[in-house]
Amino acid sequence: AQSVAQPEDQVNVAEGNPLTVKCTYSVSGNPYLFWYVQYPNRGLQFLLKYITGDNLVKGSYGFEAEFNKSQTSFHLKKPSALVSDSALYFCAVRDGTNAGKSTFGDGTTLTVKP
Amino acid sequence: DSGVTQTPKHLITATGQRVTLRCSPRSGDLSVYWYQQSLDQGLQFLIQYYNGEERAKGNILERFSAQQFPDLHSELNLSSLELGDSALYFCASSPGTAPYEQYFGPGTRLTVT
Protein backbone atom coordinates (compact mmCIF):
# COMPACT_ATOMS: atom_id res chain seq x y z
CA ALA A 1 0.00 0.00 0.00
CA GLN A 2 1.20 3.50 -0.74
CA SER A 3 1.20 6.31 1.80
CA VAL A 4 2.21 9.91 2.25
CA ALA A 5 3.15 11.71 5.44
CA GLN A 6 3.23 15.43 5.95
CA PRO A 7 4.65 15.64 9.45
CA GLU A 8 3.74 19.27 10.07
CA ASP A 9 0.13 20.39 10.30
CA GLN A 10 1.23 23.99 10.20
CA VAL A 11 4.27 25.92 9.01
CA ASN A 12 4.75 29.59 9.85
CA VAL A 13 7.32 31.78 8.11
CA ALA A 14 7.99 35.47 7.75
CA GLU A 15 7.61 37.09 4.35
CA GLY A 16 10.88 37.07 2.47
CA ASN A 17 12.25 34.06 4.34
CA PRO A 18 12.74 30.66 2.73
CA LEU A 19 10.04 28.06 3.32
CA THR A 20 10.02 24.29 3.41
CA VAL A 21 6.98 22.03 3.58
CA LYS A 22 7.94 18.44 4.28
CA CYS A 23 6.67 15.26 2.67
CA THR A 24 7.75 11.64 2.95
CA TYR A 25 6.25 8.76 1.05
CA SER A 26 6.06 5.01 0.88
CA VAL A 27 5.33 3.20 -2.36
CA SER A 28 6.25 0.02 -4.17
CA GLY A 29 8.01 0.61 -7.44
CA ASN A 30 8.97 3.98 -8.83
CA PRO A 31 7.18 6.90 -7.20
CA TYR A 32 5.34 9.60 -9.03
CA LEU A 33 5.16 12.59 -6.69
CA PHE A 34 3.04 15.73 -6.82
CA TRP A 35 2.44 18.93 -4.88
CA TYR A 36 -0.87 20.73 -4.95
CA VAL A 37 -2.07 23.91 -3.25
CA GLN A 38 -5.58 24.66 -2.04
CA TYR A 39 -6.84 28.15 -1.30
CA PRO A 40 -9.96 28.61 0.85
CA ASN A 41 -13.16 27.44 -0.83
CA ARG A 42 -11.28 26.40 -3.96
CA GLY A 43 -10.23 23.16 -5.58
CA LEU A 44 -6.65 21.95 -5.55
CA GLN A 45 -4.18 23.48 -7.98
CA PHE A 46 -1.20 21.62 -9.38
CA LEU A 47 2.21 23.05 -8.43
CA LEU A 48 4.80 20.56 -9.62
CA LYS A 49 5.60 16.88 -10.10
CA TYR A 50 8.46 14.42 -10.12
CA ILE A 51 8.24 11.54 -12.57
CA THR A 52 11.85 10.84 -13.45
CA GLY A 53 15.09 12.66 -14.15
CA ASP A 54 16.56 15.61 -12.26
CA ASN A 55 15.94 15.39 -8.52
CA LEU A 56 15.24 19.12 -8.29
CA VAL A 57 11.91 19.97 -9.83
CA LYS A 58 10.78 23.51 -10.53
CA GLY A 59 7.11 24.42 -10.60
CA SER A 60 4.61 27.24 -10.55
CA TYR A 61 4.88 30.48 -8.55
CA GLY A 62 8.59 30.01 -7.79
CA PHE A 63 8.14 26.72 -5.92
CA GLU A 64 10.54 23.83 -6.25
CA ALA A 65 10.85 20.41 -4.71
CA GLU A 66 13.70 18.03 -4.15
CA PHE A 67 13.26 14.31 -4.64
CA ASN A 68 15.43 12.24 -2.30
CA LYS A 69 15.13 8.53 -2.99
CA SER A 70 17.22 7.34 -0.05
CA GLN A 71 15.18 9.39 2.42
CA THR A 72 11.91 8.81 0.52
CA SER A 73 11.21 12.51 0.74
CA PHE A 74 9.87 15.17 -1.59
CA HIS A 75 10.04 18.46 0.30
CA LEU A 76 8.51 21.59 -1.17
CA LYS A 77 10.63 24.73 -1.04
CA LYS A 78 10.63 28.37 -2.00
CA PRO A 79 13.57 30.74 -1.55
CA SER A 80 11.49 33.79 -0.55
CA ALA A 81 7.94 33.42 0.81
CA LEU A 82 5.09 35.76 -0.04
CA VAL A 83 2.01 36.50 2.06
CA SER A 84 -0.02 35.26 -0.92
CA ASP A 85 1.61 31.82 -0.55
CA SER A 86 -0.49 31.26 2.58
CA ALA A 87 -2.65 28.23 1.80
CA LEU A 88 -3.07 24.50 2.38
CA TYR A 89 -0.46 22.34 0.65
CA PHE A 90 -0.87 18.69 -0.26
CA CYS A 91 1.73 16.14 -1.26
CA ALA A 92 0.52 13.16 -3.31
CA VAL A 93 2.02 9.92 -4.58
CA ARG A 94 1.12 7.46 -7.31
CA ASP A 95 2.94 4.32 -8.34
CA GLY A 96 3.14 2.78 -11.76
CA THR A 97 1.59 -0.49 -10.66
CA ASN A 98 -1.64 1.06 -9.51
CA ALA A 99 -2.18 3.66 -12.15
CA GLY A 100 -4.80 6.19 -11.32
CA LYS A 101 -4.89 5.83 -7.57
CA SER A 102 -3.30 8.83 -5.92
CA THR A 103 -2.76 9.00 -2.20
CA PHE A 104 -2.70 12.44 -0.64
CA GLY A 105 -1.12 13.56 2.60
CA ASP A 106 -3.20 15.24 5.27
CA GLY A 107 -2.05 18.66 4.16
CA THR A 108 0.11 21.38 5.70
CA THR A 109 -1.22 24.85 6.35
CA LEU A 110 1.37 27.44 5.40
CA THR A 111 1.04 30.88 6.96
CA VAL A 112 3.33 33.64 5.76
CA LYS A 113 3.32 36.68 8.01
CA PRO A 114 4.21 40.17 6.77
CA ASP B 1 -10.01 28.41 -13.59
CA SER B 2 -8.99 24.76 -14.13
CA GLY B 3 -11.52 24.09 -16.87
CA VAL B 4 -13.24 21.41 -14.77
CA THR B 5 -16.82 22.20 -13.86
CA GLN B 6 -18.91 20.70 -11.09
CA THR B 7 -22.57 21.09 -10.29
CA PRO B 8 -24.18 21.86 -7.96
CA LYS B 9 -21.89 23.98 -5.81
CA HIS B 10 -23.88 23.30 -2.68
CA LEU B 11 -26.32 20.55 -1.80
CA ILE B 12 -28.30 20.15 1.40
CA THR B 13 -30.30 16.99 1.87
CA ALA B 14 -31.65 14.71 4.56
CA THR B 15 -30.39 11.37 5.81
CA GLY B 16 -31.52 8.45 3.73
CA GLN B 17 -31.81 10.46 0.54
CA ARG B 18 -29.97 10.02 -2.76
CA VAL B 19 -28.09 12.72 -4.66
CA THR B 20 -26.17 13.00 -7.92
CA LEU B 21 -23.10 15.13 -8.38
CA ARG B 22 -22.02 16.08 -11.88
CA CYS B 23 -18.59 16.79 -13.33
CA SER B 24 -17.43 17.95 -16.75
CA PRO B 25 -13.70 17.43 -17.37
CA ARG B 26 -11.34 19.78 -19.15
CA SER B 27 -11.67 19.72 -22.90
CA GLY B 28 -9.71 16.77 -24.23
CA ASP B 29 -9.20 15.02 -20.90
CA LEU B 30 -10.26 11.37 -20.87
CA SER B 31 -9.73 10.55 -17.19
CA VAL B 32 -12.01 11.67 -14.41
CA TYR B 33 -11.32 11.20 -10.72
CA TRP B 34 -13.59 11.65 -7.71
CA TYR B 35 -12.39 12.63 -4.24
CA GLN B 36 -14.02 13.22 -0.89
CA GLN B 37 -12.57 15.85 1.43
CA SER B 38 -13.66 15.94 5.04
CA LEU B 39 -12.09 17.31 8.18
CA ASP B 40 -11.56 13.95 9.83
CA GLN B 41 -10.62 11.86 6.77
CA GLY B 42 -8.65 14.35 4.71
CA LEU B 43 -8.67 13.99 0.94
CA GLN B 44 -9.72 10.49 -0.05
CA PHE B 45 -9.58 9.06 -3.55
CA LEU B 46 -12.88 7.43 -4.46
CA ILE B 47 -12.76 6.27 -8.06
CA GLN B 48 -11.29 6.91 -11.50
CA TYR B 49 -12.82 6.52 -14.94
CA TYR B 50 -10.95 6.54 -18.21
CA ASN B 51 -12.84 6.99 -21.46
CA GLY B 52 -16.00 5.53 -19.99
CA GLU B 53 -14.49 2.61 -18.10
CA GLU B 54 -13.67 2.24 -14.44
CA ARG B 55 -9.90 2.35 -14.06
CA ALA B 56 -9.09 2.48 -10.36
CA LYS B 57 -11.04 2.24 -7.17
CA GLY B 58 -10.24 3.72 -3.79
CA ASN B 59 -12.15 4.02 -0.57
CA ILE B 60 -15.57 4.22 -2.17
CA LEU B 61 -18.52 2.97 -0.15
CA GLU B 62 -20.97 0.50 -1.66
CA ARG B 63 -23.68 3.16 -1.26
CA PHE B 64 -21.74 5.30 -3.73
CA SER B 65 -21.44 4.70 -7.44
CA ALA B 66 -20.15 6.60 -10.43
CA GLN B 67 -20.13 6.49 -14.18
CA GLN B 68 -18.61 8.30 -17.10
CA PHE B 69 -20.75 8.96 -20.13
CA PRO B 70 -19.82 8.95 -23.85
CA ASP B 71 -19.43 12.74 -23.80
CA LEU B 72 -16.91 12.15 -20.94
CA HIS B 73 -18.85 13.91 -18.24
CA SER B 74 -19.15 11.95 -15.02
CA GLU B 75 -21.70 11.56 -12.27
CA LEU B 76 -21.21 10.45 -8.70
CA ASN B 77 -24.30 8.96 -7.09
CA LEU B 78 -24.57 8.88 -3.32
CA SER B 79 -27.45 6.96 -1.79
CA SER B 80 -28.82 6.17 1.69
CA LEU B 81 -27.01 9.26 2.86
CA GLU B 82 -25.68 9.47 6.38
CA LEU B 83 -24.56 12.45 8.43
CA GLY B 84 -20.97 11.32 7.97
CA ASP B 85 -21.23 11.73 4.21
CA SER B 86 -21.23 15.49 4.65
CA ALA B 87 -18.08 16.64 2.88
CA LEU B 88 -16.61 18.42 -0.10
CA TYR B 89 -16.63 16.24 -3.19
CA PHE B 90 -14.06 17.07 -5.83
CA CYS B 91 -13.81 15.95 -9.38
CA ALA B 92 -10.49 16.11 -11.21
CA SER B 93 -9.45 15.31 -14.74
CA SER B 94 -6.28 14.49 -16.64
CA PRO B 95 -5.47 13.68 -20.26
CA GLY B 96 -5.08 9.93 -19.73
CA THR B 97 -3.93 7.23 -17.38
CA ALA B 98 -0.25 8.12 -17.27
CA PRO B 99 0.97 10.01 -14.18
CA TYR B 100 -0.23 13.35 -15.43
CA GLU B 101 -1.09 16.07 -12.98
CA GLN B 102 -4.77 16.36 -12.18
CA TYR B 103 -6.91 19.44 -12.63
CA PHE B 104 -9.49 19.88 -9.92
CA GLY B 105 -12.95 21.36 -10.10
CA PRO B 106 -14.28 23.79 -7.48
CA GLY B 107 -16.08 21.02 -5.62
CA THR B 108 -19.59 20.29 -4.43
CA ARG B 109 -20.26 20.86 -0.75
CA LEU B 110 -22.71 18.25 0.48
CA THR B 111 -24.48 18.74 3.78
CA VAL B 112 -26.58 15.89 5.12
CA THR B 113 -28.98 16.89 7.91
Coordinates of C-alpha atoms in Angstrom, one line a residue:
Chain A
A1 CA 0.0 0.0 0.0
Q2 CA 1.2 3.5 -0.7
S3 CA 1.2 6.3 1.8
V4 CA 2.2 9.9 2.3
A5 CA 3.2 11.7 5.4
Q6 CA 3.2 15.4 5.9
P7 CA 4.7 15.6 9.5
E8 CA 3.7 19.3 10.1
D9 CA 0.1 20.4 10.3
Q10 CA 1.2 24.0 10.2
V11 CA 4.3 25.9 9.0
N12 CA 4.8 29.6 9.8
V13 CA 7.3 31.8 8.1
A14 CA 8.0 35.5 7.8
E15 CA 7.6 37.1 4.4
G16 CA 10.9 37.1 2.5
N17 CA 12.3 34.1 4.3
P18 CA 12.7 30.7 2.7
L19 CA 10.0 28.1 3.3
T20 CA 10.0 24.3 3.4
V21 CA 7.0 22.0 3.6
K22 CA 7.9 18.4 4.3
C23 CA 6.7 15.3 2.7
T24 CA 7.8 11.6 3.0
Y25 CA 6.3 8.8 1.1
S26 CA 6.1 5.0 0.9
V27 CA 5.3 3.2 -2.4
S28 CA 6.3 0.0 -4.2
G29 CA 8.0 0.6 -7.4
N30 CA 9.0 4.0 -8.8
P31 CA 7.2 6.9 -7.2
Y32 CA 5.3 9.6 -9.0
L33 CA 5.2 12.6 -6.7
F34 CA 3.0 15.7 -6.8
W35 CA 2.4 18.9 -4.9
Y36 CA -0.9 20.7 -4.9
V37 CA -2.1 23.9 -3.3
Q38 CA -5.6 24.7 -2.0
Y39 CA -6.8 28.2 -1.3
P40 CA -10.0 28.6 0.9
N41 CA -13.2 27.4 -0.8
R42 CA -11.3 26.4 -4.0
G43 CA -10.2 23.2 -5.6
L44 CA -6.6 21.9 -5.5
Q45 CA -4.2 23.5 -8.0
F46 CA -1.2 21.6 -9.4
L47 CA 2.2 23.1 -8.4
L48 CA 4.8 20.6 -9.6
K49 CA 5.6 16.9 -10.1
Y50 CA 8.5 14.4 -10.1
I51 CA 8.2 11.5 -12.6
T52 CA 11.8 10.8 -13.5
G53 CA 15.1 12.7 -14.1
D54 CA 16.6 15.6 -12.3
N55 CA 15.9 15.4 -8.5
L56 CA 15.2 19.1 -8.3
V57 CA 11.9 20.0 -9.8
K58 CA 10.8 23.5 -10.5
G59 CA 7.1 24.4 -10.6
S60 CA 4.6 27.2 -10.6
Y61 CA 4.9 30.5 -8.6
G62 CA 8.6 30.0 -7.8
F63 CA 8.1 26.7 -5.9
E64 CA 10.5 23.8 -6.3
A65 CA 10.9 20.4 -4.7
E66 CA 13.7 18.0 -4.1
F67 CA 13.3 14.3 -4.6
N68 CA 15.4 12.2 -2.3
K69 CA 15.1 8.5 -3.0
S70 CA 17.2 7.3 0.0
Q71 CA 15.2 9.4 2.4
T72 CA 11.9 8.8 0.5
S73 CA 11.2 12.5 0.7
F74 CA 9.9 15.2 -1.6
H75 CA 10.0 18.5 0.3
L76 CA 8.5 21.6 -1.2
K77 CA 10.6 24.7 -1.0
K78 CA 10.6 28.4 -2.0
P79 CA 13.6 30.7 -1.5
S80 CA 11.5 33.8 -0.6
A81 CA 7.9 33.4 0.8
L82 CA 5.1 35.8 0.0
V83 CA 2.0 36.5 2.1
S84 CA 0.0 35.3 -0.9
D85 CA 1.6 31.8 -0.5
S86 CA -0.5 31.3 2.6
A87 CA -2.6 28.2 1.8
L88 CA -3.1 24.5 2.4
Y89 CA -0.5 22.3 0.6
F90 CA -0.9 18.7 -0.3
C91 CA 1.7 16.1 -1.3
A92 CA 0.5 13.2 -3.3
V93 CA 2.0 9.9 -4.6
R94 CA 1.1 7.5 -7.3
D95 CA 2.9 4.3 -8.3
G96 CA 3.1 2.8 -11.8
T97 CA 1.6 -0.5 -10.7
N98 CA -1.6 1.1 -9.5
A99 CA -2.2 3.7 -12.2
G100 CA -4.8 6.2 -11.3
K101 CA -4.9 5.8 -7.6
S102 CA -3.3 8.8 -5.9
T103 CA -2.8 9.0 -2.2
F104 CA -2.7 12.4 -0.6
G105 CA -1.1 13.6 2.6
D106 CA -3.2 15.2 5.3
G107 CA -2.1 18.7 4.2
T108 CA 0.1 21.4 5.7
T109 CA -1.2 24.9 6.4
L110 CA 1.4 27.4 5.4
T111 CA 1.0 30.9 7.0
V112 CA 3.3 33.6 5.8
K113 CA 3.3 36.7 8.0
P114 CA 4.2 40.2 6.8
Chain B
D1 CA -10.0 28.4 -13.6
S2 CA -9.0 24.8 -14.1
G3 CA -11.5 24.1 -16.9
V4 CA -13.2 21.4 -14.8
T5 CA -16.8 22.2 -13.9
Q6 CA -18.9 20.7 -11.1
T7 CA -22.6 21.1 -10.3
P8 CA -24.2 21.9 -8.0
K9 CA -21.9 24.0 -5.8
H10 CA -23.9 23.3 -2.7
L11 CA -26.3 20.6 -1.8
I12 CA -28.3 20.2 1.4
T13 CA -30.3 17.0 1.9
A14 CA -31.6 14.7 4.6
T15 CA -30.4 11.4 5.8
G16 CA -31.5 8.4 3.7
Q17 CA -31.8 10.5 0.5
R18 CA -30.0 10.0 -2.8
V19 CA -28.1 12.7 -4.7
T20 CA -26.2 13.0 -7.9
L21 CA -23.1 15.1 -8.4
R22 CA -22.0 16.1 -11.9
C23 CA -18.6 16.8 -13.3
S24 CA -17.4 18.0 -16.7
P25 CA -13.7 17.4 -17.4
R26 CA -11.3 19.8 -19.2
S27 CA -11.7 19.7 -22.9
G28 CA -9.7 16.8 -24.2
D29 CA -9.2 15.0 -20.9
L30 CA -10.3 11.4 -20.9
S31 CA -9.7 10.5 -17.2
V32 CA -12.0 11.7 -14.4
Y33 CA -11.3 11.2 -10.7
W34 CA -13.6 11.7 -7.7
Y35 CA -12.4 12.6 -4.2
Q36 CA -14.0 13.2 -0.9
Q37 CA -12.6 15.8 1.4
S38 CA -13.7 15.9 5.0
L39 CA -12.1 17.3 8.2
D40 CA -11.6 13.9 9.8
Q41 CA -10.6 11.9 6.8
G42 CA -8.7 14.4 4.7
L43 CA -8.7 14.0 0.9
Q44 CA -9.7 10.5 0.0
F45 CA -9.6 9.1 -3.5
L46 CA -12.9 7.4 -4.5
I47 CA -12.8 6.3 -8.1
Q48 CA -11.3 6.9 -11.5
Y49 CA -12.8 6.5 -14.9
Y50 CA -10.9 6.5 -18.2
N51 CA -12.8 7.0 -21.5
G52 CA -16.0 5.5 -20.0
E53 CA -14.5 2.6 -18.1
E54 CA -13.7 2.2 -14.4
R55 CA -9.9 2.4 -14.1
A56 CA -9.1 2.5 -10.4
K57 CA -11.0 2.2 -7.2
G58 CA -10.2 3.7 -3.8
N59 CA -12.2 4.0 -0.6
I60 CA -15.6 4.2 -2.2
L61 CA -18.5 3.0 -0.2
E62 CA -21.0 0.5 -1.7
R63 CA -23.7 3.2 -1.3
F64 CA -21.7 5.3 -3.7
S65 CA -21.4 4.7 -7.4
A66 CA -20.1 6.6 -10.4
Q67 CA -20.1 6.5 -14.2
Q68 CA -18.6 8.3 -17.1
F69 CA -20.8 9.0 -20.1
P70 CA -19.8 8.9 -23.8
D71 CA -19.4 12.7 -23.8
L72 CA -16.9 12.2 -20.9
H73 CA -18.8 13.9 -18.2
S74 CA -19.1 11.9 -15.0
E75 CA -21.7 11.6 -12.3
L76 CA -21.2 10.4 -8.7
N77 CA -24.3 9.0 -7.1
L78 CA -24.6 8.9 -3.3
S79 CA -27.4 7.0 -1.8
S80 CA -28.8 6.2 1.7
L81 CA -27.0 9.3 2.9
E82 CA -25.7 9.5 6.4
L83 CA -24.6 12.4 8.4
G84 CA -21.0 11.3 8.0
D85 CA -21.2 11.7 4.2
S86 CA -21.2 15.5 4.6
A87 CA -18.1 16.6 2.9
L88 CA -16.6 18.4 -0.1
Y89 CA -16.6 16.2 -3.2
F90 CA -14.1 17.1 -5.8
C91 CA -13.8 16.0 -9.4
A92 CA -10.5 16.1 -11.2
S93 CA -9.4 15.3 -14.7
S94 CA -6.3 14.5 -16.6
P95 CA -5.5 13.7 -20.3
G96 CA -5.1 9.9 -19.7
T97 CA -3.9 7.2 -17.4
A98 CA -0.2 8.1 -17.3
P99 CA 1.0 10.0 -14.2
Y100 CA -0.2 13.4 -15.4
E101 CA -1.1 16.1 -13.0
Q102 CA -4.8 16.4 -12.2
Y103 CA -6.9 19.4 -12.6
F104 CA -9.5 19.9 -9.9
G105 CA -12.9 21.4 -10.1
P106 CA -14.3 23.8 -7.5
G107 CA -16.1 21.0 -5.6
T108 CA -19.6 20.3 -4.4
R109 CA -20.3 20.9 -0.7
L110 CA -22.7 18.2 0.5
T111 CA -24.5 18.7 3.8
V112 CA -26.6 15.9 5.1
T113 CA -29.0 16.9 7.9

